[in-house]
Amino acid sequence: MKEKPWKPWLLLSPSLTAVFLLLVIPVCFVVVYSFWLRAPSGMDIPAFQFGNYAKFFADSFYPVILLNTIRVALETVFICLIMGYIPAYFFYRTESRLKPYLMILVMLPFWISFIIRTLSWINILGDSGLINHLLLKSGLISSPIPMLYNEGAVIMGLIQYLLPFMILNIYVSLDGIDKSLTEAAKSLGCTEWQAFREITLPLSLPGVSAGCLLVFVLTCGTYLPPMILGGPGNEMIANLIFKRIIGTLDWPFGSAISTILLLLLVLIVYTYNRYMGINQIFKSLSKG
Amino acid sequence: MKKLISGWTLIKLYTILVYVWMFAPIVAVVILAFNPQQFGTFPMEGFSFKWFVKLSQNSTILDAFKNSLVLGSLTAIFATAIGVPAAMAFIRYEFRGKDFLNTMLIAPIMIPEVVLGVALLLFIRWLQQPKSFAMLLIGHVVLTLPYVLLIVQARLVGIKREYEEAALSLGASPFQTFKEITFPLLAPAIFAGMLFAFTISFDDVTATLFWATAQNQTVPVKIFSMLRTSISPEINALGAVMIVLTVSIPLAAGYVARRFARGNTP
């Protein structure tokens, strides 16, 4: 078909305008603002100085929160991987007629409100939640075990939010593997486990790494689970940004923290894209 | 051979356990919503609808529901209105910089919502505009656009353009072709995009906390402020309503869309 060359640009222009004007420029603003000064009166003064960054790294208070965020993110990635790989493998291998329904069930949490999924853990882990209730009733313990408002609870909430992403990413990768490869390996004398280790596992690594990246990035920016399920020591970087901007109205400092978070993620995503290609993630997301 | 079977059984069991883990908290919310006790906790002592009744009399929550519905619907309309043409451009045309632009439009998924929240708020502040419903709507459109693009593109790939070409070569006008061929084929993709945008907007908390004013609070933001005190049975009841709503709507819509698509696909 002969096409007018300007036609795709016409179709693209509303989206490009919206994203450029309402996302790219505002994010640049955050970076610019991070160099500004905050006068004692609360006024923001245009400047170019690194005081806000110096303040962030001046003592251990802020860097500890940054490191906490990264640690929680790595723990979440690890647990999601352990919890997610086997169900993804199950979907790949199963010949059950229930498979489409089981897949829908995995995606169902995407449709359930994030805040409700987060707070639902209070009913399970709380002092009078399900676990403590059962343990008390069975006489195994005499007083409730505190399980809420600590890092474990935050990670529980995070996994429940992120596990479907991990399962889907791994499944999409597994699903692309030709099953005859394992058959061939087995006919050549491999055991089931050897065939998995030598063929299926390596071929599924693109999905594994895509899932890990997505879970890591989404955890680093998380705000709700530490707020709802965490204690005072479980603050993450997003909570800090919210506090500085909405709480103390310290725009330049809040912008500096946002820039630090953004830089960290850009660095990670950029490195990933260099070696793995970012499109793997988008491919899996569009199945959601 | 016997060992293999037991391995597969273990995989099945593991998968079942993951399902239980994933859904136990959600089921607990729904069950506890019917607990008549003052505190929304175990054990269950009886069964009652009283928290649902109380919920339906809470005017601030009803207002929040209304806000969420209006905001979600408008977000869905605007996000698909700009997202579907962009998806068309990416799927149907070849042009320079296509891959780069596609990545750029979808990459915001990876930007933390907190940063997006700060960015738009800062920009509006610099423009010396107050927080408003329009700003909240704009924010939600930007937030949902990448997802709309992903979903619509995935659906569009499956629609062959030969149908349009056939109609044109058989003498249909471009408008007729669009009305009779393109639009019906496209409708499920548009519908899927709208549904997705609506759900994400309806669900969003973090960015909305930055952008919402006291007048245009959404349901999740309202739940968030209710949680400040403690988890009450009323929150569980609200949670149960939200779960049933947000799960049944896409399931029903998916069913309708499939029938709709089947009726129209040549």
XYZ file of C-alpha atoms in Angstrom:
554
model
C 0.000 0.000 0.000
C 1.358 3.420 -0.824
C 1.348 5.487 2.328
C 1.798 9.122 3.020
C 4.982 9.362 5.113
C 3.467 11.852 7.548
C 0.565 9.614 8.467
C 2.197 7.650 11.320
C 3.492 10.894 12.780
C -0.011 12.318 12.770
C -1.230 9.237 14.622
C 1.648 9.446 17.080
C 1.553 13.167 17.744
C -1.044 13.198 20.567
C 0.802 10.544 22.567
C 4.216 12.049 21.924
C 2.988 15.506 22.906
C 1.371 14.221 26.077
C 4.386 12.200 27.179
C 6.865 14.915 26.278
C 4.951 17.768 27.864
C 3.595 15.979 30.917
C 6.304 13.468 31.657
C 9.670 14.221 30.060
C 9.663 17.945 30.859
C 8.363 17.486 34.437
C 11.001 14.824 35.139
C 13.682 17.206 33.805
C 12.227 19.769 36.197
C 12.849 17.420 39.110
C 16.506 17.146 38.119
C 16.850 20.909 37.707
C 15.107 21.563 41.017
C 17.460 19.235 42.850
C 20.199 21.886 42.439
C 18.093 24.698 43.832
C 18.397 26.185 47.290
C 15.769 26.290 49.968
C 15.775 29.584 51.853
C 14.984 29.495 55.591
C 11.706 31.246 54.750
C 10.673 28.166 52.761
C 11.156 29.889 49.397
C 12.945 27.979 46.648
C 15.814 29.906 45.069
C 17.154 28.997 41.617
C 20.777 27.974 41.945
C 23.281 25.423 40.791
C 24.845 23.778 43.804
C 25.184 20.270 45.152
C 24.107 21.079 48.706
C 21.034 18.829 48.546
C 23.136 15.878 47.455
C 25.774 16.669 50.075
C 22.992 16.716 52.673
C 21.809 13.294 51.543
C 25.236 11.745 51.941
C 26.319 13.885 54.929
C 25.491 11.312 57.572
C 24.344 7.734 57.496
C 20.608 8.424 57.988
C 19.618 8.793 54.326
C 22.122 6.367 52.772
C 20.907 3.686 55.192
C 17.374 4.081 53.827
C 18.733 3.832 50.287
C 20.651 0.666 51.160
C 17.590 -0.734 52.965
C 15.567 -0.170 49.807
C 18.105 -2.005 47.682
C 18.347 -4.860 50.200
C 14.564 -5.279 50.422
C 14.403 -5.198 46.613
C 17.037 -7.930 46.291
C 15.297 -10.082 48.915
C 11.987 -9.639 47.135
C 13.542 -10.587 43.790
C 15.066 -13.706 45.313
C 11.882 -14.909 47.012
C 9.743 -14.100 43.946
C 12.120 -16.181 41.838
C 11.936 -19.148 44.188
C 8.178 -18.905 44.489
C 7.576 -18.124 40.825
C 9.743 -20.471 38.790
C 8.032 -23.718 39.707
C 4.451 -22.546 39.008
C 5.668 -21.094 35.670
C 7.280 -24.443 34.864
C 4.060 -26.177 35.864
C 2.113 -24.059 33.342
C 4.660 -24.855 30.654
C 4.502 -28.614 31.172
C 0.925 -29.245 32.230
C -1.545 -30.718 29.805
C -4.469 -30.158 32.120
C -7.645 -28.783 30.613
C -7.727 -26.407 33.573
C -4.595 -24.600 32.391
C -6.345 -21.512 30.910
C -8.323 -21.075 34.123
C -5.228 -21.477 36.273
C -3.504 -18.842 34.130
C -6.428 -16.453 34.595
C -6.164 -17.040 38.340
C -2.512 -15.974 38.284
C -3.481 -12.764 36.537
C -6.490 -12.146 38.737
C -4.504 -10.242 41.400
C -3.650 -7.639 38.742
C -7.305 -6.709 38.831
C -7.593 -6.552 42.601
C -6.834 -3.228 44.179
C -3.216 -2.966 45.277
C -4.085 -1.311 48.563
C -6.555 -4.057 49.454
C -4.049 -6.764 48.610
C -1.539 -4.977 50.837
C -3.809 -4.435 53.808
C -5.185 -7.971 53.533
C -1.965 -9.211 55.129
C -2.963 -7.486 58.359
C -5.748 -10.079 58.637
C -3.218 -12.870 58.264
C -0.154 -11.632 60.166
C -1.702 -9.374 62.824
C -1.748 -10.160 66.551
C -5.334 -11.374 66.153
C -4.801 -12.440 62.550
C -5.308 -15.891 61.077
C -1.890 -17.366 61.893
C -1.772 -16.199 65.506
C -5.395 -17.192 65.983
C -4.709 -20.748 64.796
C -1.503 -21.042 66.818
C -3.154 -19.738 70.003
C -6.144 -21.997 69.577
C -3.992 -25.066 69.055
C -2.079 -24.203 72.207
C 1.294 -24.026 70.510
C 1.853 -20.484 71.787
C 0.435 -18.616 74.732
C 0.789 -15.063 73.448
C 0.630 -13.816 69.866
C 3.883 -13.709 67.879
C 4.428 -10.206 66.499
C 4.622 -10.662 62.741
C 3.377 -7.327 61.518
C 5.180 -4.002 61.147
C 8.571 -5.446 60.286
C 10.575 -6.089 57.157
C 9.158 -9.579 56.726
C 5.622 -8.244 56.526
C 6.694 -5.588 53.987
C 8.267 -8.284 51.832
C 5.110 -10.439 52.086
C 3.067 -7.539 50.718
C 5.625 -6.862 47.987
C 5.741 -10.473 46.847
C 1.991 -10.690 46.625
C 2.049 -7.648 44.366
C 5.018 -8.734 42.233
C 4.823 -12.527 42.033
C 2.390 -12.542 39.056
C 4.871 -10.393 37.094
C 7.636 -12.899 37.809
C 5.515 -15.957 36.936
C 4.340 -14.377 33.667
C 7.830 -13.338 32.585
C 9.247 -16.796 33.217
C 6.266 -18.502 31.600
C 6.515 -16.422 28.418
C 10.160 -17.431 28.137
C 9.470 -21.118 28.839
C 6.560 -21.141 26.425
C 8.900 -20.156 23.604
C 11.057 -23.264 24.107
C 10.550 -26.027 21.585
C 9.469 -29.074 23.594
C 11.089 -31.417 21.075
C 14.479 -30.246 22.380
C 13.903 -31.944 25.719
C 12.480 -34.977 23.935
C 15.636 -35.192 21.826
C 17.846 -34.855 24.897
C 15.931 -37.595 26.670
C 16.078 -39.933 23.679
C 19.837 -39.420 23.723
C 19.927 -40.666 27.290
C 19.457 -37.580 29.458
C 17.398 -37.931 32.604
C 14.443 -35.590 33.098
C 16.499 -33.517 35.535
C 19.533 -33.364 33.228
C 17.335 -32.269 30.327
C 15.891 -29.533 32.496
C 19.283 -28.385 33.743
C 21.008 -28.444 30.374
C 18.223 -27.216 28.079
C 15.103 -25.807 29.678
C 16.756 -23.820 32.452
C 19.316 -21.994 30.273
C 16.701 -21.211 27.628
C 14.372 -19.749 30.257
C 17.000 -17.350 31.615
C 15.883 -14.355 29.494
C 12.470 -14.548 31.166
C 14.040 -15.030 34.577
C 16.245 -11.968 34.191
C 13.370 -9.885 32.808
C 11.228 -10.882 35.778
C 14.024 -10.102 38.218
C 14.625 -6.666 36.705
C 10.948 -5.778 36.745
C 10.502 -6.910 40.359
C 13.645 -5.048 41.426
C 12.667 -1.799 39.725
C 9.082 -1.897 40.991
C 10.232 -2.654 44.547
C 12.693 0.244 44.563
C 9.878 2.700 43.869
C 7.389 1.176 46.259
C 5.516 3.346 48.719
C 2.473 1.516 50.079
C 3.750 -1.757 51.592
C 6.279 -0.086 53.938
C 3.598 2.443 54.924
C 0.942 -0.163 55.705
C 2.890 -3.264 56.747
C 6.198 -1.802 57.884
C 7.374 -0.364 61.171
C 9.338 2.845 61.784
C 12.613 1.200 60.704
C 11.279 -0.119 57.419
C 11.027 3.143 55.532
C 12.026 2.973 51.913
C 13.243 5.670 49.586
C 9.789 6.460 48.194
C 8.469 7.083 51.712
C 11.310 9.501 52.264
C 10.488 11.419 49.077
C 6.824 11.619 50.029
C 7.695 12.915 53.489
C 10.029 15.606 52.183
C 7.659 16.835 49.479
C 4.210 16.527 51.059
C 5.274 16.627 54.705
C 7.944 19.295 54.994
C 7.470 20.899 51.544
C 11.214 20.760 50.988
C 11.031 20.656 47.182
C 14.744 20.944 46.342
C 15.758 18.186 48.766
C 12.821 15.974 47.765
C 13.814 16.489 44.130
C 17.396 15.499 44.919
C 16.248 12.228 46.524
C 13.956 11.570 43.539
C 16.893 12.167 41.202
C 19.060 9.736 43.163
C 16.349 7.053 42.938
C 15.850 7.768 39.234
C 19.592 7.608 38.536
C 19.884 4.279 40.323
C 17.052 2.786 38.260
C 18.214 4.296 34.971
C 21.667 2.836 35.569
C 20.231 -0.616 36.250
C 17.775 -0.568 33.344
C 20.431 0.820 30.991
C 22.908 -1.893 31.925
C 20.221 -4.523 31.534
C 19.215 -3.158 28.138
C 22.842 -3.252 26.946
C 23.141 -6.951 27.653
C 19.620 -8.398 27.530
C 17.352 -6.001 25.626
C 14.407 -4.373 27.301
C 11.781 -5.700 24.907
C 11.574 -9.054 26.694
C 9.837 -7.292 29.558
C 7.330 -5.495 27.369
C 6.536 -8.767 25.615
C 5.541 -10.371 28.900
C 3.701 -7.336 30.191
C 1.425 -7.262 27.160
C 0.155 -10.715 28.076
C -1.141 -9.397 31.372
C 9.816 -43.600 35.881
C 8.410 -43.745 39.384
C 10.778 -40.981 40.489
C 9.626 -38.749 37.648
C 6.003 -38.997 38.698
C 6.809 -38.033 42.269
C 8.804 -35.046 40.974
C 5.833 -33.856 38.980
C 3.558 -34.340 41.999
C 5.892 -32.151 44.034
C 5.724 -29.446 41.363
C 1.932 -29.615 41.426
C 1.835 -29.422 45.212
C 4.221 -26.483 45.213
C 2.069 -24.664 42.672
C -1.035 -25.280 44.768
C 0.751 -23.892 47.844
C 1.732 -20.749 45.942
C -1.919 -20.313 44.934
C -3.047 -20.750 48.533
C -0.479 -18.218 49.670
C -1.551 -15.757 46.978
C -5.267 -15.971 47.663
C -5.520 -16.638 51.415
C -5.240 -12.949 52.371
C -7.797 -11.939 49.760
C -10.254 -14.606 50.851
C -9.709 -13.533 54.466
C -10.763 -9.973 53.615
C -13.998 -11.195 52.050
C -14.791 -13.575 54.938
C -14.025 -11.028 57.664
C -16.275 -8.485 55.987
C -19.178 -10.585 57.284
C -17.859 -10.713 60.854
C -20.305 -8.786 63.060
C -17.650 -8.083 65.714
C -16.349 -4.616 66.418
C -12.812 -5.562 65.396
C -12.303 -7.075 61.986
C -10.379 -10.073 63.240
C -10.604 -13.799 63.754
C -12.418 -15.718 65.172
C -15.633 -15.267 63.220
C -18.547 -14.879 65.587
C -21.644 -15.037 63.486
C -22.465 -13.707 60.078
C -23.910 -10.345 59.231
C -24.246 -7.755 56.523
C -24.115 -4.901 58.999
C -20.765 -3.510 57.807
C -22.041 -3.386 54.237
C -25.104 -1.488 55.433
C -22.908 0.897 57.378
C -20.731 1.326 54.301
C -23.686 2.238 52.118
C -24.568 5.016 54.586
C -21.075 6.489 54.649
C -21.357 9.514 52.377
C -17.619 10.250 52.138
C -16.987 6.758 50.796
C -19.855 7.035 48.339
C -18.386 10.345 47.157
C -15.003 8.714 46.757
C -16.633 5.952 44.715
C -18.248 8.522 42.462
C -14.922 10.343 42.038
C -13.128 7.108 41.244
C -15.732 6.091 38.658
C -15.696 9.468 36.890
C -11.908 9.702 36.983
C -11.451 6.119 35.789
C -13.937 6.501 32.927
C -12.461 9.785 31.701
C -8.939 8.383 31.990
C -10.004 5.351 29.947
C -11.512 7.552 27.219
C -8.558 9.946 26.930
C -5.836 7.320 27.260
C -7.336 5.167 24.498
C -8.129 8.221 22.362
C -4.433 9.054 22.184
C -3.064 5.548 22.718
C -4.939 3.652 19.989
C -3.741 5.905 17.113
C -0.178 5.599 18.429
C -0.492 1.816 18.582
C -1.840 1.879 14.979
C 1.192 3.885 13.898
C 3.570 1.390 15.475
C 1.858 -1.707 14.094
C 0.755 -0.542 10.649
C 3.550 1.753 9.488
C 7.278 1.669 8.986
C 9.125 4.849 9.815
C 12.444 6.016 11.152
C 13.033 5.867 14.875
C 10.039 3.557 15.374
C 11.664 1.226 17.894
C 13.170 4.092 19.827
C 9.849 5.928 20.088
C 7.999 2.785 21.046
C 10.455 2.120 23.865
C 10.269 5.749 24.951
C 6.489 5.704 25.173
C 6.414 2.452 27.155
C 9.460 3.047 29.374
C 7.523 5.226 31.874
C 6.244 1.925 33.324
C 9.697 1.650 34.852
C 9.693 5.138 36.399
C 8.590 4.965 40.041
C 5.200 6.500 40.625
C 6.615 8.619 43.409
C 8.930 10.331 40.949
C 6.095 10.846 38.459
C 4.005 12.224 41.291
C 6.663 14.702 42.338
C 7.451 15.651 38.737
C 3.933 16.596 37.676
C 3.238 18.364 40.956
C 6.437 20.373 40.653
C 5.616 21.293 37.062
C 2.121 22.463 37.999
C 3.561 24.443 40.893
C 6.042 26.112 38.556
C 3.151 27.030 36.262
C 1.485 28.461 39.390
C -1.614 26.331 38.901
C -3.500 24.851 41.849
C -4.076 21.103 42.200
C -7.295 20.291 40.407
C -9.363 17.480 38.994
C -8.025 18.286 35.514
C -4.478 17.796 36.764
C -5.380 14.493 38.415
C -6.960 13.375 35.138
C -3.928 14.424 33.093
C -1.686 12.566 35.496
C -3.743 9.392 35.249
C -3.775 9.547 31.447
C 0.042 9.760 31.386
C 0.238 6.973 33.967
C -2.011 4.576 32.020
C -0.843 5.383 28.481
C 2.077 2.884 28.391
C -0.208 0.037 29.487
C -2.824 0.991 26.904
C -0.106 0.992 24.229
C 1.142 -2.444 25.278
C -2.305 -4.032 25.379
C -3.620 -2.437 22.175
C -0.463 -3.218 20.216
C -0.605 -6.841 21.312
C -4.203 -7.063 20.077
C -3.561 -5.138 16.844
C -0.797 -7.484 15.744
C -3.466 -10.144 15.342
C -5.592 -8.089 12.927
C -4.583 -8.575 9.317
C -4.516 -5.523 7.173
C -5.389 -7.556 4.078
C -9.060 -7.200 5.010
C -8.878 -3.445 4.612
C -6.962 -3.761 1.370
C -9.518 -6.225 0.047
C -12.391 -3.855 0.867
C -10.614 -0.954 -0.825
C -9.818 -2.985 -3.924
C -13.457 -4.088 -4.128
C -14.466 -0.456 -4.413
C -15.302 0.609 -0.859
C -14.491 4.211 0.024
C -11.900 4.821 2.746
C -14.670 5.872 5.104
C -16.741 2.781 4.331
C -13.653 0.635 4.841
C -13.050 2.171 8.230
C -16.675 1.870 9.292
C -17.283 -1.640 8.006
C -13.901 -3.305 8.391
C -11.339 -1.467 10.498
C -13.502 -0.295 13.345
C -15.251 -3.598 14.096
C -11.907 -5.386 13.986
C -10.334 -2.746 16.184
C -13.164 -2.532 18.712
C -11.946 -5.370 20.971
C -8.499 -3.755 21.149
C -9.996 -0.363 22.015
C -12.227 -2.018 24.576
C -9.333 -3.900 26.167
C -7.311 -0.679 26.337
C -10.155 1.215 27.983
C -10.734 -1.520 30.541
C -7.065 -1.610 31.422
C -6.782 2.165 31.742
C -9.898 2.238 33.907
C -8.596 -0.441 36.256
C -5.192 1.166 36.680
C -6.709 4.576 37.319
C -9.322 3.123 39.686
C -6.591 1.339 41.597
C -3.856 3.924 41.792
C -2.744 5.156 45.203
C 0.800 6.482 45.251
C 0.655 9.069 42.481
C -2.920 9.956 43.390
C -1.827 10.764 46.947
C 0.389 13.463 45.427
C -2.203 14.825 43.035
C -5.574 14.512 44.783
C -7.132 17.328 46.763
C -9.541 16.879 49.657
C -12.429 17.267 47.187
C -11.414 14.640 44.673
C -10.313 11.717 46.829
C -10.564 8.318 45.209
C -11.546 5.073 46.924
C -7.989 3.739 47.401
C -6.851 7.088 48.811
C -9.843 7.038 51.139
C -8.968 3.500 52.277
C -5.423 4.675 52.853
C -6.546 7.467 55.165
C -8.966 5.108 56.975
C -6.045 2.745 57.631
C -4.269 5.436 59.625
C -6.395 4.518 62.629
C -6.584 0.739 62.348
C -8.081 -1.995 60.222
C -11.819 -1.953 60.829
C -14.500 -4.360 59.622
C -15.732 -1.515 57.471
C -12.460 -1.550 55.518
C -12.840 -5.287 55.029
C -16.375 -4.748 53.760
C -15.195 -2.032 51.375
C -12.371 -4.330 50.308
C -14.837 -7.143 49.624
C -16.994 -4.842 47.489
C -13.939 -3.662 45.549
C -12.666 -7.213 45.023
C -16.004 -8.436 43.704
C -16.382 -5.367 41.462
C -12.872 -5.272 40.019
C -12.724 -9.019 39.461
C -16.170 -9.514 37.983
C -16.096 -6.552 35.598
C -13.056 -7.678 33.580
C -14.205 -11.317 33.628
C -17.618 -10.314 32.303
C -16.079 -7.841 29.867
C -13.648 -10.476 28.619
C -16.561 -12.813 27.988
C -18.557 -10.125 26.156
C -15.496 -9.062 24.162
C -14.828 -12.629 23.062
C -18.401 -13.051 21.859
C -18.268 -9.641 20.238
C -15.035 -10.521 18.462
C -16.346 -13.882 17.355
C -19.422 -12.261 15.869
C -17.355 -9.817 13.815
C -14.252 -11.643 12.742
C -14.604 -12.803 9.156
